[in-house]
PDB file of C-alpha atoms in Angstrom:
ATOM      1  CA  UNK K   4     -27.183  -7.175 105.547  1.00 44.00           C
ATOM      2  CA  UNK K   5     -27.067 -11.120 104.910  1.00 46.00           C
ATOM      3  CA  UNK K   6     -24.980 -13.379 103.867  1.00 46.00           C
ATOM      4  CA  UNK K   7     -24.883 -17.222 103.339  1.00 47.00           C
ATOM      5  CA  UNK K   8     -24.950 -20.014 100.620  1.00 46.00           C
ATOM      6  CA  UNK K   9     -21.522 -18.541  98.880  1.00 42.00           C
ATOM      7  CA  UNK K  10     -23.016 -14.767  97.830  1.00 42.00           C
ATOM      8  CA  UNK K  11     -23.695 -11.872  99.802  1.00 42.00           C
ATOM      9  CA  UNK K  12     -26.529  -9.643  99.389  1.00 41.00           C
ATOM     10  CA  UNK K  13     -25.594  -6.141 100.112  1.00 41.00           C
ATOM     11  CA  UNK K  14     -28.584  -3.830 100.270  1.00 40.00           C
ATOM     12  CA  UNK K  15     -31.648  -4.133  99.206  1.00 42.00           C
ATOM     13  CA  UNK K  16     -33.383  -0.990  98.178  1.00 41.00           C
ATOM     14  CA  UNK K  17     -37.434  -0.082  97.526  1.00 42.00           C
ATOM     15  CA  UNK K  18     -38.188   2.131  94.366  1.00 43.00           C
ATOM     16  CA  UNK K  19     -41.081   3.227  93.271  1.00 43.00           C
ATOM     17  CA  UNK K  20     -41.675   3.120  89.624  1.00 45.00           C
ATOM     18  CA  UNK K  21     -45.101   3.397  88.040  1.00 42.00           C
ATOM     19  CA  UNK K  22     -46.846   2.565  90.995  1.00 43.00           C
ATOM     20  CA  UNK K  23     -45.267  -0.963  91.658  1.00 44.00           C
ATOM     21  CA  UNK K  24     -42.451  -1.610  93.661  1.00 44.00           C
ATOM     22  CA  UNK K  25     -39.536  -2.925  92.355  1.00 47.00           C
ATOM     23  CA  UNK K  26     -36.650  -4.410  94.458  1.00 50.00           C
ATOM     24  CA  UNK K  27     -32.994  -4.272  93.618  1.00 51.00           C
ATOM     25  CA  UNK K  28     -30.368  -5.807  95.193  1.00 49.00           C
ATOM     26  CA  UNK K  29     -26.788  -4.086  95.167  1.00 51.00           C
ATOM     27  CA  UNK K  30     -24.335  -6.137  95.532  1.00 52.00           C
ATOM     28  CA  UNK K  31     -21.812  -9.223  94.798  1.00 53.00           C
ATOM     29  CA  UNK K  32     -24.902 -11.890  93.438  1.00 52.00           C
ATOM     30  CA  UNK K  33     -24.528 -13.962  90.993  1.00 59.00           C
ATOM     31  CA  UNK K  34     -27.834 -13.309  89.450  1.00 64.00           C
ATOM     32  CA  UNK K  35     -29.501  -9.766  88.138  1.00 66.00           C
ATOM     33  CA  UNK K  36     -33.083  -8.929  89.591  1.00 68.00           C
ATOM     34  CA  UNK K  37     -35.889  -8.038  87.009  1.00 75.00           C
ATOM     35  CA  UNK K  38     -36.250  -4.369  86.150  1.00 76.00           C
ATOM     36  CA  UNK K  39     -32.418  -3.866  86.847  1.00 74.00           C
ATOM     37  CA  UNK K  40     -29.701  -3.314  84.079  1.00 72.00           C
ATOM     38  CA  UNK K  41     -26.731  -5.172  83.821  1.00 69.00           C
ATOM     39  CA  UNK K  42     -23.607  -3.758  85.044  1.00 69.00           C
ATOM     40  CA  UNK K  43     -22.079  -2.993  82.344  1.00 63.00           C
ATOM     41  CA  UNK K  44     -17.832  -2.845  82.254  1.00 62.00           C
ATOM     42  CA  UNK K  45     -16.270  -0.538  80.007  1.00 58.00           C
ATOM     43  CA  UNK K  46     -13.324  -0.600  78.451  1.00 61.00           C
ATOM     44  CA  UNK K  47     -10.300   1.029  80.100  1.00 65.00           C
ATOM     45  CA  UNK K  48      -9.411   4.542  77.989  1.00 64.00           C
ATOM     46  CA  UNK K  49      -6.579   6.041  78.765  1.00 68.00           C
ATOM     47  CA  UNK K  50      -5.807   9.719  79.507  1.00 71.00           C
ATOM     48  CA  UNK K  51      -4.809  11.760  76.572  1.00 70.00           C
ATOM     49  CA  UNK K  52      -1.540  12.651  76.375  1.00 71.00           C
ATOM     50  CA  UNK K  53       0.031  15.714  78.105  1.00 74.00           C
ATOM     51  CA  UNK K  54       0.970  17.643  75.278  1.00 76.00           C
ATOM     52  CA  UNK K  55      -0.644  20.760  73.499  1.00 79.00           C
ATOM     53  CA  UNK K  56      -3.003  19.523  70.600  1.00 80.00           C
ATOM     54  CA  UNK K  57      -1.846  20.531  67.011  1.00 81.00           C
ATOM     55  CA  UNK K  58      -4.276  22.839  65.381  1.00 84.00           C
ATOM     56  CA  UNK K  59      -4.947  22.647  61.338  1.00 85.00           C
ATOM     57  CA  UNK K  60      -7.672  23.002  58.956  1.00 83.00           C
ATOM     58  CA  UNK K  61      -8.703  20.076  57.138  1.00 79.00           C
ATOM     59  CA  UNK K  62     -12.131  21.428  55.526  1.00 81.00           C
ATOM     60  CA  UNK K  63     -12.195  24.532  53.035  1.00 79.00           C
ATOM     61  CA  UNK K  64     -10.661  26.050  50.549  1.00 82.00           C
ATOM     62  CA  UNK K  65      -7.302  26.972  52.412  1.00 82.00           C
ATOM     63  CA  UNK K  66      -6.166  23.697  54.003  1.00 83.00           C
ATOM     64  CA  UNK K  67      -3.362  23.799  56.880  1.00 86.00           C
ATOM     65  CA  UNK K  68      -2.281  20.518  57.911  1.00 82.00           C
ATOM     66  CA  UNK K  69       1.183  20.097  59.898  1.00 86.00           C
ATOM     67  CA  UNK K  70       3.442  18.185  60.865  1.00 87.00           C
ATOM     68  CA  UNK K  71       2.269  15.410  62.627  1.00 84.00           C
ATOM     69  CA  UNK K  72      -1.237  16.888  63.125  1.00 84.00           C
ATOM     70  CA  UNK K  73      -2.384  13.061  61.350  1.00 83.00           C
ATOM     71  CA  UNK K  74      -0.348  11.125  63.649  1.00 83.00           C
ATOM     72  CA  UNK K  75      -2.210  13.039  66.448  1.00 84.00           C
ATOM     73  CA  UNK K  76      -5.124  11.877  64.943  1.00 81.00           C
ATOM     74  CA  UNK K  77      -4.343   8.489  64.770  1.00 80.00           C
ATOM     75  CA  UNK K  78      -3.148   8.340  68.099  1.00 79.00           C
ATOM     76  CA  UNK K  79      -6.461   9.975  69.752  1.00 78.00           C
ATOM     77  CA  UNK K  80      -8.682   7.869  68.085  1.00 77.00           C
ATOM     78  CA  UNK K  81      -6.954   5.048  69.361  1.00 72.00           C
ATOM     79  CA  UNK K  82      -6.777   6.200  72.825  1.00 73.00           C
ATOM     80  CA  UNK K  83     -10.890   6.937  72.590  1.00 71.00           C
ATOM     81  CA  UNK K  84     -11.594   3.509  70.870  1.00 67.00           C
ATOM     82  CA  UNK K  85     -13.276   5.142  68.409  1.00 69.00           C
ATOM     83  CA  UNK K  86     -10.637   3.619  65.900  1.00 69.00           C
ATOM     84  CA  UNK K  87      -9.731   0.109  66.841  1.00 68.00           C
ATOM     85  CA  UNK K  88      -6.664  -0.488  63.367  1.00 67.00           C
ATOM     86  CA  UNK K  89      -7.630  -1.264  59.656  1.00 67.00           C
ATOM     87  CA  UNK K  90      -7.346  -4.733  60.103  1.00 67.00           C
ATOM     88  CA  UNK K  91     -10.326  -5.390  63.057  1.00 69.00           C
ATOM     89  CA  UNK K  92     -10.983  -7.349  64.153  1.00 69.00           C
ATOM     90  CA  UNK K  93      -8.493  -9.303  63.388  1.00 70.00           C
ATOM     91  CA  UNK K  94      -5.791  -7.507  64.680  1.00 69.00           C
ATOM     92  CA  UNK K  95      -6.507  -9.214  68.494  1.00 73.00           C
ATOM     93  CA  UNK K  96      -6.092 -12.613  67.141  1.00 74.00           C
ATOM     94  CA  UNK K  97      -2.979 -14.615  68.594  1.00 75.00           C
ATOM     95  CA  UNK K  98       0.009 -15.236  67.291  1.00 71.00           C
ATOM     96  CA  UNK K  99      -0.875 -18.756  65.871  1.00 74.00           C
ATOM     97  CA  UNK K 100      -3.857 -17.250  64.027  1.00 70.00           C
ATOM     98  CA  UNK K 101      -1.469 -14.697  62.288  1.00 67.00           C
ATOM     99  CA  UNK K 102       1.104 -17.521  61.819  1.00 63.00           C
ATOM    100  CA  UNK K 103      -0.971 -19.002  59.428  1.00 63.00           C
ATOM    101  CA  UNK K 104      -2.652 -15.893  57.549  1.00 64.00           C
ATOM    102  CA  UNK K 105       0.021 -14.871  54.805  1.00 60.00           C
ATOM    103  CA  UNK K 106      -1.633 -11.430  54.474  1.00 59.00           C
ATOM    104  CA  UNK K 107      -3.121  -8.459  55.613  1.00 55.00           C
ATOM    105  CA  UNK K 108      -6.468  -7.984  53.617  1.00 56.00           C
ATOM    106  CA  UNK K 109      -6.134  -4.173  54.014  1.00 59.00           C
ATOM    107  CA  UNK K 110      -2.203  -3.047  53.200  1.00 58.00           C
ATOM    108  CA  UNK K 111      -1.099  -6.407  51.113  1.00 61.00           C
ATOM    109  CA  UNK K 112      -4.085  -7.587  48.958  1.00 68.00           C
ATOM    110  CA  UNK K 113      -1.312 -10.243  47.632  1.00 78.00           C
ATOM    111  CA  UNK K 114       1.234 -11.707  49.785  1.00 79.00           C
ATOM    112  CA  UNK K 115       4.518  -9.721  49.640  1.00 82.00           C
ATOM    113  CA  UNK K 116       6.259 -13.222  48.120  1.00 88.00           C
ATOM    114  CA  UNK K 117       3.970 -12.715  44.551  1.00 90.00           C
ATOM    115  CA  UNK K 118       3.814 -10.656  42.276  1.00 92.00           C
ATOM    116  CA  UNK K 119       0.594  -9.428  40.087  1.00 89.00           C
ATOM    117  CA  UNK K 120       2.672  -9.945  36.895  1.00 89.00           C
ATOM    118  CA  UNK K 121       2.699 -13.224  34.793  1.00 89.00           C
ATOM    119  CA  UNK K 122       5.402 -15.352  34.875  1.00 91.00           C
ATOM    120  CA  UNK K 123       7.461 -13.910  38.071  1.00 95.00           C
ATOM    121  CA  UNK K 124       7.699 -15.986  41.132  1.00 94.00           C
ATOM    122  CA  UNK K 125       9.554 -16.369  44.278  1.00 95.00           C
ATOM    123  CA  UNK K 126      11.846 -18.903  44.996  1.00 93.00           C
ATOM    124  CA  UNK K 127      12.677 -19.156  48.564  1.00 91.00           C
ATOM    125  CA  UNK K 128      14.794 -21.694  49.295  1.00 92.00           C
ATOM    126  CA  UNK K 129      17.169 -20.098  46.657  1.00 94.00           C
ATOM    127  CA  UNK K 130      16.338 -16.874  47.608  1.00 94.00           C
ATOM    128  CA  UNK K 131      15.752 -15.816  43.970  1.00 96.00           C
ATOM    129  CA  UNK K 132      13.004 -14.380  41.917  1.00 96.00           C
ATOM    130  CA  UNK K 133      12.527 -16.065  38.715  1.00 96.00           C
ATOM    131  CA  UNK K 134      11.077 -14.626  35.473  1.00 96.00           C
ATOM    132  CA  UNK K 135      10.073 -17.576  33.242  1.00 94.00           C
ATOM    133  CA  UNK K 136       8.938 -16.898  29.276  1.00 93.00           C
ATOM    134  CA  UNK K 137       8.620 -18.268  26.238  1.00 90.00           C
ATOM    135  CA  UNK K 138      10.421 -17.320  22.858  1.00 88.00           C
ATOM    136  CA  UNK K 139      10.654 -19.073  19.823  1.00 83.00           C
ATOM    137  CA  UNK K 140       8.896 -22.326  21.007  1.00 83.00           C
ATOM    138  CA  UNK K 141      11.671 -22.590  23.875  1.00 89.00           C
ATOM    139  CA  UNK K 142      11.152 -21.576  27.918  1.00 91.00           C
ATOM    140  CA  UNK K 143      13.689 -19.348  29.062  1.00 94.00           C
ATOM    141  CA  UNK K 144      14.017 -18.691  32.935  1.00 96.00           C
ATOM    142  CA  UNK K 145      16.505 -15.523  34.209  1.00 97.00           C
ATOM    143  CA  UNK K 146      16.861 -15.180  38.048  1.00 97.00           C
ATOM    144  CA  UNK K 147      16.995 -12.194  39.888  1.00 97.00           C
ATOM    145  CA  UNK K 148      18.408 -12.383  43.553  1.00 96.00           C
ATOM    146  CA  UNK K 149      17.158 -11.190  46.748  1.00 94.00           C
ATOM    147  CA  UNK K 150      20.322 -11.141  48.555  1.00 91.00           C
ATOM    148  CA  UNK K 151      20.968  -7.588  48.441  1.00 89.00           C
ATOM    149  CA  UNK K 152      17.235  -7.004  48.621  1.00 92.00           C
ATOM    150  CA  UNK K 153      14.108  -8.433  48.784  1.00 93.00           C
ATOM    151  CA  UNK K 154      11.587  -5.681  46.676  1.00 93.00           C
ATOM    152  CA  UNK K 155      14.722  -4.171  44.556  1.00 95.00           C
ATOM    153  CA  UNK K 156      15.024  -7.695  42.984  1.00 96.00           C
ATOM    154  CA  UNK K 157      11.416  -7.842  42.804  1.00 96.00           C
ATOM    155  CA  UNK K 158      11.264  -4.424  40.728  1.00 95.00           C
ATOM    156  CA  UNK K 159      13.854  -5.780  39.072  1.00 96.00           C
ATOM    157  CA  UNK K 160      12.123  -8.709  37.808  1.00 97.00           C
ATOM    158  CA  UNK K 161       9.263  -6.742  37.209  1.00 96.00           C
ATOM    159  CA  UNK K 162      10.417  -4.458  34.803  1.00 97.00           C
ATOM    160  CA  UNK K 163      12.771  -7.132  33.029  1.00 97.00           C
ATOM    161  CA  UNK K 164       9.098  -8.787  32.393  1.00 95.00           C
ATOM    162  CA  UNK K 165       7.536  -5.360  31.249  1.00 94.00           C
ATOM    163  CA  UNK K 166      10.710  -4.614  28.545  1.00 95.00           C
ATOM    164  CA  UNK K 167      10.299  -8.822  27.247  1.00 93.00           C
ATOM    165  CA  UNK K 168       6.800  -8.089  26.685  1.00 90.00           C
ATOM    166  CA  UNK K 169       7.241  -4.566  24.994  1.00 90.00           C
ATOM    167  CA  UNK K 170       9.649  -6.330  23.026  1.00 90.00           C
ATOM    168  CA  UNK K 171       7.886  -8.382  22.179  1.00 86.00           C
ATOM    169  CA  UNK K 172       9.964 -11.453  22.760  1.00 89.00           C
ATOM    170  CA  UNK K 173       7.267 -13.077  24.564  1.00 87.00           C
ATOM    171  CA  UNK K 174       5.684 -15.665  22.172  1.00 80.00           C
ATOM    172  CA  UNK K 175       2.091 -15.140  24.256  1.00 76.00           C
ATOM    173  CA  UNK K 176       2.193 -11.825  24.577  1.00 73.00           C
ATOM    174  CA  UNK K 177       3.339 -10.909  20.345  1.00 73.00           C
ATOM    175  CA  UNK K 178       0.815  -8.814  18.588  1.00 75.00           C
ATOM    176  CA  UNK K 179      -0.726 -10.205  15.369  1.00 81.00           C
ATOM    177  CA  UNK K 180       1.778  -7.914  13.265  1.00 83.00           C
ATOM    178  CA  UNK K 181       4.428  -9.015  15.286  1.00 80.00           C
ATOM    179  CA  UNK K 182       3.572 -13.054  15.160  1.00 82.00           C
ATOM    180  CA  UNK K 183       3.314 -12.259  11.202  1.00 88.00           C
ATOM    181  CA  UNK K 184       7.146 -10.430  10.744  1.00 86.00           C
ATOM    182  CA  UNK K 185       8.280 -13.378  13.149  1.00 84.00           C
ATOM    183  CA  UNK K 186       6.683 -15.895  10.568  1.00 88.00           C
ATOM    184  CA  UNK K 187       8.495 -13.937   7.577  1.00 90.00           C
ATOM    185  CA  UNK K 188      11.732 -14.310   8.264  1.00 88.00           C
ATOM    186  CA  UNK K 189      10.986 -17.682   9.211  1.00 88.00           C
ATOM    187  CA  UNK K 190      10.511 -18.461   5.966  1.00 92.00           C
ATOM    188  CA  UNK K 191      12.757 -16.204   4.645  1.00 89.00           C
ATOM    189  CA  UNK K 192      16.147 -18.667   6.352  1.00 79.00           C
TER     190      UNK K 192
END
């Protein structure tokens, strides 16, 4: 046993290995001898929990699948590391990291504040959403609020778009028949 010069050297063992000697010292150094691994540290896994697995079938022709037999899933694969969240590794950033990513690549491929449709966007500071078109050469806005919720007026907007468009009182959106009958009865007063 020695010790000095701020480590300690704990043991120091003789193997044979193909007919050399190699020496390997166990111990608190700061420094790894040739031949010898590194000590490698693990993660910690916890113990599963202490209740009876569910049993189901997931494979064949008569799948049984119950009640929270995918949460128990979820929740082992976790615990074993094996699954570490859709969103990895991002998901063990810090909290000024996420402050400045709007979205989750995985569950929100668009931020929750836009919408895929033309013409529909969020106003925040007036809490609105705002579907903006044009008809007859003029831009016409109509506001739906998010005060008594956030993705109902969304839908809202949404559909308001889809029913202008199947209208056809979108000048961009018209089909060529429609553009024409528009043109006719221009003329026509």
């Amino acid at each position: 046993l020695l010790s000095g010069g701020g480590f300690r050297l704990l043991a120091r063992t003789t193997e044979a290995a193909s007919g050399a000697a190699q020496q390997r010292w166990v111990g608190s150094a700061k420094w790894k001898a040739p031949g010898v691994p590194y000590k490698v540290y693990h993660p910690s896994i916890q113990e599963p929990e202490q209740k009876l697995p569910i049993k189901g079938i997931v494979d064949g022709p008569a799948k049984y699948i119950p009640p929270n037999f995918r949460h128990q899933q979820y929740v082992e694969a976790l615990r074993s590391g094996e699954y570490l969240g859709e969103d990895y590794p991002y998901n063990f950033l810090g909290r000024t990291m996420w402050s400045t990513r709007r979205y989750n690549a995985i569950y929100h491929p668009i931020p929750v504040d836009a919408s895929s449709s033309t013409g529909i966007l969020f106003h925040a500071r007036l809490n609105v959403w705002s579907v903006e078109w044009y008809e007859q050469g003029k831009q016409r806005i109509r506001w739906f609020r998010a005060q008594y919720g956030f993705e109902r007026a969304k839908r809202n907007a949404e559909d308001f778009r889809r029913s202008l468009v199947q209208a056809g009182r979108v000048d961009n959106r018209r089909t060529e028949r429609e553009a024409r009958q528009h043109q006719i009865q221009a003329y026509a007063a």
